[in-house]
Amino acid sequence: MTEVSRVLIVEASFYPDIADELANGAVAVLAAAGILHDRIEVPGTFEVPAAIRYAVHSMEFHAGSNDYNGFVALGCVIRGETDHYDHICRETSRALMDLTLKYSLALGFGILTCDTREQAFSRAAVNQTNKGANAAQACLRMMEIKKHLHLNHR
């Protein structure tokens, strides 16, 4: 029996139009590769690492109905007038890297860090830079590497 791969897309919905474009790009890549996916929405990028950790924890205890071979983290942080931007960007990135290394996750990083909404939308749009697609492609490549190294979950 061949196991079907499944990816969890965690998207921060603080900027819904940007999140939708990122997700559209990621979903198209996963669908083209024949990879099943689930999408969950969190309020902002700061909550993305926690949601991924919850999924990993659920898999550890066989609590959920799905095991995930990979994860795609999507969201956007736009610079404001305070240093809040710097804290969110740094902590979110660090938490995602920590999870990736601690649990050997195949993770595609699609968190945009931009100066303006226009920059962010240009990077997210499927007909422009399409960073959601890039994140899904990175996830798929890391899944391949894990498979090559015989690190797939149970």
CSV table of C-alpha atoms in Angstrom, one decimal:
chain,number,residue,atom,x,y,z
A,1,MET,CA,0.0,0.0,0.0
A,2,THR,CA,1.4,3.4,-1.0
A,3,GLU,CA,1.1,6.1,1.6
A,4,VAL,CA,-0.3,9.4,0.4
A,5,SER,CA,1.6,12.5,1.6
A,6,ARG,CA,-0.2,15.2,3.4
A,7,VAL,CA,0.9,18.8,4.1
A,8,LEU,CA,-0.5,21.2,6.7
A,9,ILE,CA,-0.7,24.8,5.5
A,10,VAL,CA,-0.8,27.2,8.5
A,11,GLU,CA,-1.7,30.7,7.3
A,12,ALA,CA,-1.8,33.9,9.3
A,13,SER,CA,-4.9,35.8,8.3
A,14,PHE,CA,-4.0,39.3,9.7
A,15,TYR,CA,-3.9,40.5,6.1
A,16,PRO,CA,-6.6,38.3,4.5
A,17,ASP,CA,-6.0,39.3,0.8
A,18,ILE,CA,-2.3,38.6,1.1
A,19,ALA,CA,-2.9,35.4,3.0
A,20,ASP,CA,-5.3,34.2,0.3
A,21,GLU,CA,-2.8,34.9,-2.5
A,22,LEU,CA,0.0,33.0,-0.5
A,23,ALA,CA,-2.3,30.1,0.1
A,24,ASN,CA,-3.5,30.0,-3.5
A,25,GLY,CA,0.1,29.7,-4.7
A,26,ALA,CA,0.9,27.0,-2.2
A,27,VAL,CA,-2.2,24.9,-2.9
A,28,ALA,CA,-1.6,25.0,-6.6
A,29,VAL,CA,1.9,23.5,-6.2
A,30,LEU,CA,0.7,20.8,-3.8
A,31,ALA,CA,-2.2,19.9,-6.1
A,32,ALA,CA,0.1,19.7,-9.1
A,33,ALA,CA,2.3,17.3,-7.1
A,34,GLY,CA,-0.6,15.2,-6.0
A,35,ILE,CA,-0.1,16.1,-2.3
A,36,LEU,CA,-3.1,16.2,0.0
A,37,HIS,CA,-3.3,19.2,2.2
A,38,ASP,CA,-5.2,20.8,5.1
A,39,ARG,CA,-5.4,24.5,5.8
A,40,ILE,CA,-5.7,26.1,9.2
A,41,GLU,CA,-5.9,29.8,9.9
A,42,VAL,CA,-4.4,31.6,12.8
A,43,PRO,CA,-4.8,35.3,13.7
A,44,GLY,CA,-1.2,36.4,12.9
A,45,THR,CA,2.3,35.2,12.1
A,46,PHE,CA,3.2,35.0,15.8
A,47,GLU,CA,0.7,32.2,16.2
A,48,VAL,CA,2.0,30.1,13.2
A,49,PRO,CA,4.7,28.3,15.1
A,50,ALA,CA,2.3,27.3,17.9
A,51,ALA,CA,-0.2,25.9,15.5
A,52,ILE,CA,2.5,23.8,13.8
A,53,ARG,CA,3.7,22.6,17.2
A,54,TYR,CA,0.1,21.6,18.1
A,55,ALA,CA,0.0,19.5,14.9
A,56,VAL,CA,3.3,17.8,15.8
A,57,HIS,CA,2.1,17.1,19.3
A,58,SER,CA,-1.2,15.7,18.0
A,59,MET,CA,0.9,13.4,15.7
A,60,GLU,CA,3.1,12.3,18.6
A,61,PHE,CA,0.1,11.1,20.6
A,62,HIS,CA,-2.0,9.9,17.6
A,63,ALA,CA,-4.7,12.3,18.7
A,64,GLY,CA,-5.7,13.6,15.3
A,65,SER,CA,-6.9,11.8,12.2
A,66,ASN,CA,-4.0,13.1,10.0
A,67,ASP,CA,-0.3,12.8,10.0
A,68,TYR,CA,1.6,15.4,8.1
A,69,ASN,CA,4.7,14.8,6.0
A,70,GLY,CA,5.3,18.6,5.7
A,71,PHE,CA,4.3,22.0,6.7
A,72,VAL,CA,3.9,25.3,5.0
A,73,ALA,CA,4.0,28.5,7.1
A,74,LEU,CA,2.3,31.5,5.4
A,75,GLY,CA,1.8,35.0,6.6
A,76,CYS,CA,2.9,38.6,6.3
A,77,VAL,CA,4.4,41.2,8.6
A,78,ILE,CA,4.4,44.8,7.4
A,79,ARG,CA,6.7,47.3,9.0
A,80,GLY,CA,4.9,49.9,11.1
A,81,GLU,CA,6.0,52.9,13.2
A,82,THR,CA,7.3,50.9,16.2
A,83,ASP,CA,9.8,48.1,16.7
A,84,HIS,CA,6.9,45.6,17.0
A,85,TYR,CA,7.7,44.5,13.5
A,86,ASP,CA,11.3,43.5,14.4
A,87,HIS,CA,10.2,41.5,17.4
A,88,ILE,CA,7.5,39.6,15.5
A,89,CYS,CA,9.7,38.8,12.5
A,90,ARG,CA,12.6,37.6,14.7
A,91,GLU,CA,10.6,35.5,17.1
A,92,THR,CA,8.4,33.9,14.5
A,93,SER,CA,11.4,33.0,12.3
A,94,ARG,CA,13.4,31.7,15.3
A,95,ALA,CA,10.4,29.6,16.5
A,96,LEU,CA,9.9,28.1,13.1
A,97,MET,CA,13.6,27.2,12.7
A,98,ASP,CA,13.6,25.7,16.3
A,99,LEU,CA,10.6,23.5,15.4
A,100,THR,CA,12.2,22.5,12.1
A,101,LEU,CA,15.4,21.4,13.7
A,102,LYS,CA,14.0,19.9,16.9
A,103,TYR,CA,11.4,17.7,15.1
A,104,SER,CA,13.1,17.3,11.7
A,105,LEU,CA,10.2,18.9,10.0
A,106,ALA,CA,9.9,19.5,6.2
A,107,LEU,CA,8.8,23.1,6.4
A,108,GLY,CA,8.3,25.7,3.7
A,109,PHE,CA,8.8,29.2,5.0
A,110,GLY,CA,6.4,31.7,3.4
A,111,ILE,CA,6.3,34.5,6.0
A,112,LEU,CA,6.7,37.8,4.1
A,113,THR,CA,8.5,40.6,5.9
A,114,CYS,CA,7.9,43.8,4.0
A,115,ASP,CA,8.0,47.5,4.3
A,116,THR,CA,4.7,48.2,2.6
A,117,ARG,CA,1.4,46.5,1.7
A,118,GLU,CA,2.2,47.0,-2.0
A,119,GLN,CA,5.5,45.1,-1.6
A,120,ALA,CA,3.7,42.3,0.3
A,121,PHE,CA,1.0,41.9,-2.2
A,122,SER,CA,3.5,41.8,-5.1
A,123,ARG,CA,5.4,39.0,-3.4
A,124,ALA,CA,2.3,37.1,-2.5
A,125,ALA,CA,0.4,37.4,-5.8
A,126,VAL,CA,0.3,34.2,-7.9
A,127,ASN,CA,0.7,36.2,-11.0
A,128,GLN,CA,3.8,38.0,-9.6
A,129,THR,CA,6.5,36.7,-7.2
A,130,ASN,CA,4.2,33.9,-5.9
A,131,LYS,CA,6.0,33.3,-2.6
A,132,GLY,CA,3.3,30.9,-1.5
A,133,ALA,CA,4.3,28.6,-4.3
A,134,ASN,CA,8.0,29.0,-3.4
A,135,ALA,CA,7.2,27.9,0.2
A,136,ALA,CA,5.3,24.8,-1.0
A,137,GLN,CA,8.1,23.9,-3.4
A,138,ALA,CA,10.6,24.2,-0.5
A,139,CYS,CA,8.4,22.0,1.7
A,140,LEU,CA,8.2,19.3,-1.1
A,141,ARG,CA,11.9,19.4,-1.6
A,142,MET,CA,12.5,18.9,2.1
A,143,MET,CA,10.0,16.0,2.1
A,144,GLU,CA,12.0,14.4,-0.6
A,145,ILE,CA,15.2,14.8,1.4
A,146,LYS,CA,13.6,13.2,4.4
A,147,LYS,CA,12.4,10.3,2.3
A,148,HIS,CA,15.8,9.9,0.8
A,149,LEU,CA,17.3,9.8,4.3
A,150,HIS,CA,14.6,7.4,5.5
A,151,LEU,CA,13.3,9.9,8.0
A,152,ASN,CA,9.6,9.7,7.2
A,153,HIS,CA,7.3,9.3,10.2
A,154,ARG,CA,6.0,5.9,11.3
